[in-house]
Amino acid sequence: MTALLTVDNLKVSFPTRTGLVEAVRGVSFKLGKERLGIVGESGSGKSQTGRAIMGLTPSQALISADRLAFGDTDLLKISARERRHLRGKQIAMILQDPKYSLNPVMSIGRQIVETLRTHEAISKREARLRALDMLAAVQINEPQRVFDLFPHEVSGGMGQRAMIAMMLVCGPELLIADEPTSALDVTVQLEVLDILDKLVSERGMGLIFISHDLRLVSSFCDRVIVMYAGRVVEELAASDLSNAKHPYTQGLLNCLPKIAGDRHPLPILERQAEWSL
Ligand SMILES: Nc1ncnc2c1ncn2[C@@H]1O[C@H](COP(=O)(O)OP(=O)(O)OP(=O)(O)O)[C@@H](O)[C@H]1O
Ligand SMILES: [Mg+2]
């Protein structure tokens, strides 16, 4: 059986005035209809990995892979037009900051309707109904009212949910969620994750969940990839986190606060130069 997504030796680098910045340095993994978490500290290349799959790598970047495929489709070979067709319809990505993903001068409802009508030949009326249904599915209480609001008129949590609605309305097979809840406070964060969890299992999607929060990822995903300096340093089942072998993962686990038990002195993550080789 072909995997939903195959990433083999993916590399992304940026030519800069001071030399080449290697953001992703040979990442490989396969994904089925499952929930995969990618964790790693800031700058470890998580977002660039997601963006490469989505086809949103900045134009100045150099990208290569032995294979980057969605099902049988070679993502590095298809045209920009085919890419656009795939994006939104079959692969969707919730970007790290919803503020930049929603169009500020278009009402939330219209944005969802436009997404639908770009990919499906349906009437305005039907698109409106589907958009309202989707807003209700992400637990927006008054979909009719929110439909006509502009992004600046809703709260951060609502904006994030509207984004999720927009990304899921076409029923993608793969969803990449890049820190979908980092900008939210903890209670709203859990609500949004709950919604995401429900939608992913109800609709049988593959999910890549990117976060720097190891605990969150392991509670939410089936499998976790740990990235450090553009590489995968460890891959484990989420339930098996306590058996992590790589010292970086162990370090991250040690840094998690424990409610019971003495935490003095606080552990420090001692980075070894050889981790980034
Ligand atoms: N346009 C760019 N030009 C040059 N370097 C870039 C560019 N975009 C990203 N990078 C570099 O690529 C590396 C990986 O970035 P990436 O955004 O994937 O990190 P991340 O793991 O998502 O971090 P965070 O947790 O902060 O979101 C970083 O070192 C970053 O500085
Ligand atoms: Mg990022």
mmCIF file of N, CA, C and O in Angstrom, residues 155-246:
data_model
loop_
_atom_site.group_PDB
_atom_site.id
_atom_site.type_symbol
_atom_site.label_atom_id
_atom_site.label_comp_id
_atom_site.label_asym_id
_atom_site.label_seq_id
_atom_site.Cartn_x
_atom_site.Cartn_y
_atom_site.Cartn_z
ATOM 1 N N SER A 155 -12.349 37.182 18.295
ATOM 2 C CA SER A 155 -11.241 36.968 19.230
ATOM 3 C C SER A 155 -10.206 36.042 18.584
ATOM 4 O O SER A 155 -10.482 35.414 17.555
ATOM 5 N N GLY A 156 -9.035 35.949 19.213
ATOM 6 C CA GLY A 156 -7.967 35.099 18.685
ATOM 7 C C GLY A 156 -8.414 33.648 18.540
ATOM 8 O O GLY A 156 -8.157 33.000 17.524
ATOM 9 N N GLY A 157 -9.106 33.157 19.567
ATOM 10 C CA GLY A 157 -9.548 31.755 19.548
ATOM 11 C C GLY A 157 -10.566 31.511 18.449
ATOM 12 O O GLY A 157 -10.552 30.475 17.787
ATOM 13 N N MET A 158 -11.439 32.499 18.256
ATOM 14 C CA MET A 158 -12.441 32.361 17.203
ATOM 15 C C MET A 158 -11.789 32.429 15.839
ATOM 16 O O MET A 158 -12.150 31.680 14.928
ATOM 17 N N GLY A 159 -10.808 33.325 15.701
ATOM 18 C CA GLY A 159 -10.071 33.444 14.442
ATOM 19 C C GLY A 159 -9.404 32.112 14.112
ATOM 20 O O GLY A 159 -9.454 31.637 12.978
ATOM 21 N N GLN A 160 -8.802 31.506 15.126
ATOM 22 C CA GLN A 160 -8.119 30.228 14.933
ATOM 23 C C GLN A 160 -9.112 29.154 14.489
ATOM 24 O O GLN A 160 -8.844 28.360 13.594
ATOM 25 N N ARG A 161 -10.301 29.167 15.105
ATOM 26 C CA ARG A 161 -11.318 28.186 14.736
ATOM 27 C C ARG A 161 -11.839 28.441 13.321
ATOM 28 O O ARG A 161 -12.095 27.503 12.580
ATOM 29 N N ALA A 162 -11.963 29.729 12.974
ATOM 30 C CA ALA A 162 -12.419 30.061 11.623
ATOM 31 C C ALA A 162 -11.398 29.544 10.600
ATOM 32 O O ALA A 162 -11.758 29.008 9.552
ATOM 33 N N MET A 163 -10.117 29.666 10.945
ATOM 34 C CA MET A 163 -9.038 29.168 10.093
ATOM 35 C C MET A 163 -9.160 27.664 9.914
ATOM 36 O O MET A 163 -9.017 27.138 8.815
ATOM 37 N N ILE A 164 -9.398 26.971 11.027
ATOM 38 C CA ILE A 164 -9.539 25.513 10.967
ATOM 39 C C ILE A 164 -10.722 25.170 10.061
ATOM 40 O O ILE A 164 -10.643 24.278 9.221
ATOM 41 N N ALA A 165 -11.822 25.934 10.209
ATOM 42 C CA ALA A 165 -13.001 25.687 9.384
ATOM 43 C C ALA A 165 -12.645 25.847 7.906
ATOM 44 O O ALA A 165 -13.003 25.027 7.068
ATOM 45 N N MET A 166 -11.882 26.903 7.607
ATOM 46 C CA MET A 166 -11.538 27.181 6.218
ATOM 47 C C MET A 166 -10.660 26.062 5.646
ATOM 48 O O MET A 166 -10.804 25.668 4.499
ATOM 49 N N MET A 167 -9.754 25.551 6.489
ATOM 50 C CA MET A 167 -8.832 24.524 6.020
ATOM 51 C C MET A 167 -9.519 23.181 5.842
ATOM 52 O O MET A 167 -9.090 22.363 5.038
ATOM 53 N N LEU A 168 -10.554 22.933 6.646
ATOM 54 C CA LEU A 168 -11.156 21.597 6.604
ATOM 55 C C LEU A 168 -12.393 21.508 5.725
ATOM 56 O O LEU A 168 -12.898 20.417 5.471
ATOM 57 N N VAL A 169 -12.855 22.646 5.244
ATOM 58 C CA VAL A 169 -14.150 22.652 4.571
ATOM 59 C C VAL A 169 -14.158 21.798 3.290
ATOM 60 O O VAL A 169 -15.171 21.210 2.939
ATOM 61 N N CYS A 170 -13.015 21.680 2.631
ATOM 62 C CA CYS A 170 -12.974 20.858 1.420
ATOM 63 C C CYS A 170 -12.680 19.383 1.730
ATOM 64 O O CYS A 170 -12.531 18.579 0.818
ATOM 65 N N GLY A 171 -12.546 19.058 3.010
ATOM 66 C CA GLY A 171 -12.295 17.668 3.383
ATOM 67 C C GLY A 171 -10.953 17.144 2.923
ATOM 68 O O GLY A 171 -10.872 16.168 2.184
ATOM 69 N N PRO A 172 -9.839 17.788 3.335
ATOM 70 C CA PRO A 172 -8.516 17.338 2.884
ATOM 71 C C PRO A 172 -8.167 15.956 3.450
ATOM 72 O O PRO A 172 -8.730 15.540 4.458
ATOM 73 N N GLU A 173 -7.248 15.277 2.763
ATOM 74 C CA GLU A 173 -6.824 13.967 3.264
ATOM 75 C C GLU A 173 -5.671 14.109 4.233
ATOM 76 O O GLU A 173 -5.423 13.242 5.054
ATOM 77 N N LEU A 174 -4.949 15.215 4.081
ATOM 78 C CA LEU A 174 -3.810 15.454 4.972
ATOM 79 C C LEU A 174 -3.897 16.874 5.511
ATOM 80 O O LEU A 174 -4.087 17.824 4.757
ATOM 81 N N LEU A 175 -3.775 16.989 6.819
ATOM 82 C CA LEU A 175 -3.783 18.314 7.435
ATOM 83 C C LEU A 175 -2.456 18.527 8.155
ATOM 84 O O LEU A 175 -2.026 17.684 8.939
ATOM 85 N N ILE A 176 -1.819 19.648 7.851
ATOM 86 C CA ILE A 176 -0.594 19.999 8.563
ATOM 87 C C ILE A 176 -0.959 21.149 9.495
ATOM 88 O O ILE A 176 -1.403 22.201 9.039
ATOM 89 N N ALA A 177 -0.827 20.935 10.786
ATOM 90 C CA ALA A 177 -1.182 21.981 11.743
ATOM 91 C C ALA A 177 0.098 22.475 12.400
ATOM 92 O O ALA A 177 0.728 21.763 13.174
ATOM 93 N N ASP A 178 0.510 23.684 12.031
ATOM 94 C CA ASP A 178 1.776 24.219 12.538
ATOM 95 C C ASP A 178 1.492 25.085 13.766
ATOM 96 O O ASP A 178 1.004 26.202 13.630
ATOM 97 N N GLU A 179 1.787 24.568 14.933
ATOM 98 C CA GLU A 179 1.538 25.274 16.192
ATOM 99 C C GLU A 179 0.145 25.910 16.182
ATOM 100 O O GLU A 179 0.021 27.128 16.370
ATOM 101 N N PRO A 180 -0.899 25.099 15.971
ATOM 102 C CA PRO A 180 -2.216 25.710 15.768
ATOM 103 C C PRO A 180 -2.752 26.417 16.997
ATOM 104 O O PRO A 180 -3.692 27.194 16.883
ATOM 105 N N THR A 181 -2.161 26.173 18.145
ATOM 106 C CA THR A 181 -2.753 26.763 19.346
ATOM 107 C C THR A 181 -1.773 27.590 20.163
ATOM 108 O O THR A 181 -2.112 28.034 21.252
ATOM 109 N N SER A 182 -0.589 27.826 19.629
ATOM 110 C CA SER A 182 0.428 28.512 20.440
ATOM 111 C C SER A 182 0.025 29.919 20.849
ATOM 112 O O SER A 182 0.440 30.413 21.875
ATOM 113 N N ALA A 183 -0.798 30.573 19.994
ATOM 114 C CA ALA A 183 -1.126 31.962 20.299
ATOM 115 C C ALA A 183 -2.332 32.071 21.221
ATOM 116 O O ALA A 183 -2.810 33.160 21.485
ATOM 117 N N LEU A 184 -2.812 30.931 21.714
ATOM 118 C CA LEU A 184 -4.049 30.963 22.509
ATOM 119 C C LEU A 184 -3.779 30.669 23.977
ATOM 120 O O LEU A 184 -2.799 30.013 24.317
ATOM 121 N N ASP A 185 -4.686 31.129 24.851
ATOM 122 C CA ASP A 185 -4.474 30.778 26.255
ATOM 123 C C ASP A 185 -4.905 29.332 26.488
ATOM 124 O O ASP A 185 -5.597 28.727 25.671
ATOM 125 N N VAL A 186 -4.460 28.783 27.615
ATOM 126 C CA VAL A 186 -4.530 27.339 27.805
ATOM 127 C C VAL A 186 -5.939 26.758 27.669
ATOM 128 O O VAL A 186 -6.121 25.705 27.056
ATOM 129 N N THR A 187 -6.945 27.456 28.199
ATOM 130 C CA THR A 187 -8.293 26.874 28.139
ATOM 131 C C THR A 187 -8.811 26.819 26.701
ATOM 132 O O THR A 187 -9.354 25.814 26.264
ATOM 133 N N VAL A 188 -8.592 27.911 25.961
ATOM 134 C CA VAL A 188 -9.033 27.926 24.561
ATOM 135 C C VAL A 188 -8.218 26.912 23.772
ATOM 136 O O VAL A 188 -8.716 26.230 22.876
ATOM 137 N N GLN A 189 -6.938 26.797 24.121
ATOM 138 C CA GLN A 189 -6.042 25.854 23.467
ATOM 139 C C GLN A 189 -6.633 24.438 23.502
ATOM 140 O O GLN A 189 -6.726 23.763 22.488
ATOM 141 N N LEU A 190 -7.076 24.035 24.675
ATOM 142 C CA LEU A 190 -7.628 22.688 24.817
ATOM 143 C C LEU A 190 -8.909 22.522 24.002
ATOM 144 O O LEU A 190 -9.119 21.486 23.380
ATOM 145 N N GLU A 191 -9.724 23.560 24.000
ATOM 146 C CA GLU A 191 -10.959 23.510 23.210
ATOM 147 C C GLU A 191 -10.651 23.286 21.733
ATOM 148 O O GLU A 191 -11.245 22.424 21.087
ATOM 149 N N VAL A 192 -9.703 24.094 21.224
ATOM 150 C CA VAL A 192 -9.365 24.014 19.802
ATOM 151 C C VAL A 192 -8.780 22.639 19.473
ATOM 152 O O VAL A 192 -9.110 22.021 18.459
ATOM 153 N N LEU A 193 -7.941 22.118 20.378
ATOM 154 C CA LEU A 193 -7.354 20.800 20.145
ATOM 155 C C LEU A 193 -8.421 19.718 20.126
ATOM 156 O O LEU A 193 -8.367 18.787 19.328
ATOM 157 N N ASP A 194 -9.393 19.857 21.015
ATOM 158 C CA ASP A 194 -10.506 18.912 21.070
ATOM 159 C C ASP A 194 -11.241 18.862 19.747
ATOM 160 O O ASP A 194 -11.554 17.780 19.236
ATOM 161 N N ILE A 195 -11.497 20.056 19.215
ATOM 162 C CA ILE A 195 -12.212 20.154 17.944
ATOM 163 C C ILE A 195 -11.399 19.475 16.846
ATOM 164 O O ILE A 195 -11.906 18.670 16.077
ATOM 165 N N LEU A 196 -10.107 19.786 16.830
ATOM 166 C CA LEU A 196 -9.218 19.235 15.822
ATOM 167 C C LEU A 196 -9.188 17.710 15.919
ATOM 168 O O LEU A 196 -9.295 16.993 14.920
ATOM 169 N N ASP A 197 -9.086 17.227 17.132
ATOM 170 C CA ASP A 197 -9.017 15.799 17.402
ATOM 171 C C ASP A 197 -10.264 15.102 16.866
ATOM 172 O O ASP A 197 -10.192 14.085 16.181
ATOM 173 N N LYS A 198 -11.413 15.699 17.171
ATOM 174 C CA LYS A 198 -12.681 15.124 16.757
ATOM 175 C C LYS A 198 -12.783 15.091 15.225
ATOM 176 O O LYS A 198 -13.126 14.068 14.639
ATOM 177 N N LEU A 199 -12.435 16.212 14.595
ATOM 178 C CA LEU A 199 -12.557 16.291 13.140
ATOM 179 C C LEU A 199 -11.619 15.302 12.455
ATOM 180 O O LEU A 199 -11.982 14.654 11.487
ATOM 181 N N VAL A 200 -10.404 15.182 13.003
ATOM 182 C CA VAL A 200 -9.435 14.284 12.390
ATOM 183 C C VAL A 200 -9.923 12.841 12.482
ATOM 184 O O VAL A 200 -9.887 12.091 11.504
ATOM 185 N N SER A 201 -10.457 12.437 13.653
ATOM 186 C CA SER A 201 -10.880 11.038 13.736
ATOM 187 C C SER A 201 -12.190 10.793 12.990
ATOM 188 O O SER A 201 -12.349 9.754 12.365
ATOM 189 N N GLU A 202 -13.095 11.773 13.009
ATOM 190 C CA GLU A 202 -14.362 11.578 12.276
ATOM 191 C C GLU A 202 -14.139 11.493 10.781
ATOM 192 O O GLU A 202 -14.787 10.721 10.087
ATOM 193 N N ARG A 203 -13.236 12.306 10.283
ATOM 194 C CA ARG A 203 -13.062 12.374 8.830
ATOM 195 C C ARG A 203 -11.934 11.514 8.319
ATOM 196 O O ARG A 203 -11.650 11.489 7.130
ATOM 197 N N GLY A 204 -11.244 10.820 9.228
ATOM 198 C CA GLY A 204 -10.179 9.908 8.819
ATOM 199 C C GLY A 204 -9.070 10.573 8.026
ATOM 200 O O GLY A 204 -8.683 10.102 6.972
ATOM 201 N N MET A 205 -8.559 11.682 8.564
ATOM 202 C CA MET A 205 -7.460 12.382 7.875
ATOM 203 C C MET A 205 -6.115 11.940 8.426
ATOM 204 O O MET A 205 -6.034 11.403 9.531
ATOM 205 N N GLY A 206 -5.067 12.203 7.664
ATOM 206 C CA GLY A 206 -3.732 12.128 8.213
ATOM 207 C C GLY A 206 -3.421 13.493 8.803
ATOM 208 O O GLY A 206 -3.853 14.501 8.266
ATOM 209 N N LEU A 207 -2.709 13.511 9.919
ATOM 210 C CA LEU A 207 -2.411 14.801 10.541
ATOM 211 C C LEU A 207 -0.933 14.901 10.888
ATOM 212 O O LEU A 207 -0.350 13.972 11.438
ATOM 213 N N ILE A 208 -0.340 16.030 10.535
ATOM 214 C CA ILE A 208 1.007 16.342 11.030
ATOM 215 C C ILE A 208 0.838 17.501 11.991
ATOM 216 O O ILE A 208 0.367 18.575 11.603
ATOM 217 N N PHE A 209 1.170 17.276 13.236
ATOM 218 C CA PHE A 209 0.957 18.285 14.261
ATOM 219 C C PHE A 209 2.317 18.806 14.719
ATOM 220 O O PHE A 209 3.107 18.078 15.312
ATOM 221 N N ILE A 210 2.588 20.054 14.377
ATOM 222 C CA ILE A 210 3.896 20.627 14.685
ATOM 223 C C ILE A 210 3.814 21.448 15.962
ATOM 224 O O ILE A 210 2.903 22.268 16.107
ATOM 225 N N SER A 211 4.726 21.209 16.873
ATOM 226 C CA SER A 211 4.704 21.975 18.115
ATOM 227 C C SER A 211 6.058 21.900 18.807
ATOM 228 O O SER A 211 6.849 21.010 18.537
ATOM 229 N N HIS A 212 6.324 22.863 19.691
ATOM 230 C CA HIS A 212 7.549 22.739 20.478
ATOM 231 C C HIS A 212 7.212 22.094 21.821
ATOM 232 O O HIS A 212 8.080 21.873 22.648
ATOM 233 N N ASP A 213 5.916 21.813 22.019
ATOM 234 C CA ASP A 213 5.463 21.321 23.314
ATOM 235 C C ASP A 213 5.358 19.791 23.300
ATOM 236 O O ASP A 213 4.385 19.220 22.818
ATOM 237 N N LEU A 214 6.395 19.163 23.823
ATOM 238 C CA LEU A 214 6.512 17.711 23.772
ATOM 239 C C LEU A 214 5.339 17.013 24.453
ATOM 240 O O LEU A 214 4.814 16.020 23.975
ATOM 241 N N ARG A 215 4.914 17.579 25.566
ATOM 242 C CA ARG A 215 3.844 16.933 26.319
ATOM 243 C C ARG A 215 2.524 16.989 25.547
ATOM 244 O O ARG A 215 1.798 16.007 25.450
ATOM 245 N N LEU A 216 2.255 18.158 24.989
ATOM 246 C CA LEU A 216 1.038 18.337 24.202
ATOM 247 C C LEU A 216 1.022 17.361 23.029
ATOM 248 O O LEU A 216 0.042 16.663 22.792
ATOM 249 N N VAL A 217 2.137 17.289 22.331
ATOM 250 C CA VAL A 217 2.229 16.437 21.157
ATOM 251 C C VAL A 217 2.028 14.973 21.529
ATOM 252 O O VAL A 217 1.304 14.244 20.869
ATOM 253 N N SER A 218 2.641 14.563 22.637
ATOM 254 C CA SER A 218 2.542 13.149 22.956
ATOM 255 C C SER A 218 1.145 12.782 23.445
ATOM 256 O O SER A 218 0.719 11.646 23.324
ATOM 257 N N SER A 219 0.401 13.751 23.981
ATOM 258 C CA SER A 219 -0.950 13.419 24.421
ATOM 259 C C SER A 219 -1.900 13.391 23.224
ATOM 260 O O SER A 219 -2.970 12.818 23.279
ATOM 261 N N PHE A 220 -1.501 13.989 22.141
ATOM 262 C CA PHE A 220 -2.410 14.213 21.023
ATOM 263 C C PHE A 220 -2.120 13.314 19.829
ATOM 264 O O PHE A 220 -2.991 13.064 19.015
ATOM 265 N N CYS A 221 -0.865 12.817 19.729
ATOM 266 C CA CYS A 221 -0.470 12.090 18.519
ATOM 267 C C CYS A 221 -0.198 10.618 18.781
ATOM 268 O O CYS A 221 -0.071 10.192 19.919
ATOM 269 N N ASP A 222 -0.101 9.844 17.689
ATOM 270 C CA ASP A 222 0.217 8.430 17.814
ATOM 271 C C ASP A 222 1.738 8.234 17.812
ATOM 272 O O ASP A 222 2.265 7.334 18.459
ATOM 273 N N ARG A 223 2.417 9.080 17.075
ATOM 274 C CA ARG A 223 3.845 8.903 16.839
ATOM 275 C C ARG A 223 4.493 10.278 16.871
ATOM 276 O O ARG A 223 3.869 11.257 16.484
ATOM 277 N N VAL A 224 5.726 10.347 17.333
ATOM 278 C CA VAL A 224 6.392 11.643 17.452
ATOM 279 C C VAL A 224 7.778 11.601 16.799
ATOM 280 O O VAL A 224 8.534 10.647 16.982
ATOM 281 N N ILE A 225 8.062 12.650 16.037
ATOM 282 C CA ILE A 225 9.398 12.815 15.474
ATOM 283 C C ILE A 225 10.048 13.984 16.204
ATOM 284 O O ILE A 225 9.409 15.027 16.383
ATOM 285 N N VAL A 226 11.264 13.801 16.662
ATOM 286 C CA VAL A 226 11.949 14.890 17.356
ATOM 287 C C VAL A 226 13.005 15.463 16.424
ATOM 288 O O VAL A 226 13.854 14.739 15.910
ATOM 289 N N MET A 227 12.927 16.780 16.174
ATOM 290 C CA MET A 227 13.893 17.411 15.273
ATOM 291 C C MET A 227 14.879 18.271 16.053
ATOM 292 O O MET A 227 14.530 18.888 17.051
ATOM 293 N N TYR A 228 16.098 18.269 15.578
ATOM 294 C CA TYR A 228 17.109 19.134 16.162
ATOM 295 C C TYR A 228 18.011 19.602 15.030
ATOM 296 O O TYR A 228 18.506 18.778 14.257
ATOM 297 N N ALA A 229 18.192 20.900 14.920
ATOM 298 C CA ALA A 229 19.064 21.488 13.899
ATOM 299 C C ALA A 229 18.819 20.907 12.507
ATOM 300 O O ALA A 229 19.754 20.520 11.808
ATOM 301 N N GLY A 230 17.546 20.833 12.113
ATOM 302 C CA GLY A 230 17.228 20.450 10.744
ATOM 303 C C GLY A 230 17.221 18.956 10.461
ATOM 304 O O GLY A 230 17.035 18.537 9.330
ATOM 305 N N ARG A 231 17.431 18.155 11.511
ATOM 306 C CA ARG A 231 17.413 16.708 11.303
ATOM 307 C C ARG A 231 16.466 16.019 12.273
ATOM 308 O O ARG A 231 16.172 16.560 13.336
ATOM 309 N N VAL A 232 16.064 14.786 11.905
ATOM 310 C CA VAL A 232 15.276 13.989 12.843
ATOM 311 C C VAL A 232 16.273 13.265 13.744
ATOM 312 O O VAL A 232 17.109 12.513 13.266
ATOM 313 N N VAL A 233 16.202 13.523 15.040
ATOM 314 C CA VAL A 233 17.136 12.822 15.917
ATOM 315 C C VAL A 233 16.495 11.592 16.553
ATOM 316 O O VAL A 233 17.175 10.694 17.015
ATOM 317 N N GLU A 234 15.161 11.568 16.560
ATOM 318 C CA GLU A 234 14.513 10.407 17.160
ATOM 319 C C GLU A 234 13.079 10.301 16.688
ATOM 320 O O GLU A 234 12.412 11.298 16.418
ATOM 321 N N GLU A 235 12.600 9.056 16.560
ATOM 322 C CA GLU A 235 11.204 8.836 16.195
ATOM 323 C C GLU A 235 10.647 7.806 17.155
ATOM 324 O O GLU A 235 11.239 6.741 17.334
ATOM 325 N N LEU A 236 9.550 8.113 17.821
ATOM 326 C CA LEU A 236 8.986 7.135 18.760
ATOM 327 C C LEU A 236 7.471 7.152 18.812
ATOM 328 O O LEU A 236 6.846 8.127 18.429
ATOM 329 N N ALA A 237 6.923 6.052 19.332
ATOM 330 C CA ALA A 237 5.484 6.030 19.597
ATOM 331 C C ALA A 237 5.238 6.980 20.760
ATOM 332 O O ALA A 237 6.038 7.048 21.693
ATOM 333 N N ALA A 238 4.129 7.723 20.681
ATOM 334 C CA ALA A 238 3.869 8.728 21.708
ATOM 335 C C ALA A 238 3.795 8.090 23.097
ATOM 336 O O ALA A 238 4.190 8.689 24.099
ATOM 337 N N SER A 239 3.314 6.860 23.139
ATOM 338 C CA SER A 239 3.176 6.190 24.438
ATOM 339 C C SER A 239 4.527 5.748 24.988
ATOM 340 O O SER A 239 4.651 5.330 26.129
ATOM 341 N N ASP A 240 5.543 5.846 24.156
ATOM 342 C CA ASP A 240 6.844 5.293 24.511
ATOM 343 C C ASP A 240 7.870 6.376 24.808
ATOM 344 O O ASP A 240 9.072 6.133 24.822
ATOM 345 N N LEU A 241 7.355 7.571 25.058
ATOM 346 C CA LEU A 241 8.221 8.729 25.223
ATOM 347 C C LEU A 241 9.248 8.553 26.342
ATOM 348 O O LEU A 241 10.388 8.993 26.237
ATOM 349 N N SER A 242 8.822 7.853 27.388
ATOM 350 C CA SER A 242 9.730 7.712 28.534
ATOM 351 C C SER A 242 10.935 6.843 28.182
ATOM 352 O O SER A 242 11.924 6.836 28.899
ATOM 353 N N ASN A 243 10.855 6.090 27.051
ATOM 354 C CA ASN A 243 12.003 5.280 26.648
ATOM 355 C C ASN A 243 12.861 5.964 25.594
ATOM 356 O O ASN A 243 13.605 5.297 24.876
ATOM 357 N N ALA A 244 12.731 7.300 25.501
ATOM 358 C CA ALA A 244 13.511 8.035 24.502
ATOM 359 C C ALA A 244 15.000 7.773 24.699
ATOM 360 O O ALA A 244 15.497 7.740 25.823
ATOM 361 N N LYS A 245 15.694 7.554 23.563
ATOM 362 C CA LYS A 245 17.115 7.213 23.659
ATOM 363 C C LYS A 245 18.012 8.427 23.457
ATOM 364 O O LYS A 245 19.071 8.522 24.032
ATOM 365 N N HIS A 246 17.563 9.347 22.584
ATOM 366 C CA HIS A 246 18.459 10.449 22.263
ATOM 367 C C HIS A 246 18.566 11.421 23.448
ATOM 368 O O HIS A 246 17.558 11.763 24.060
#
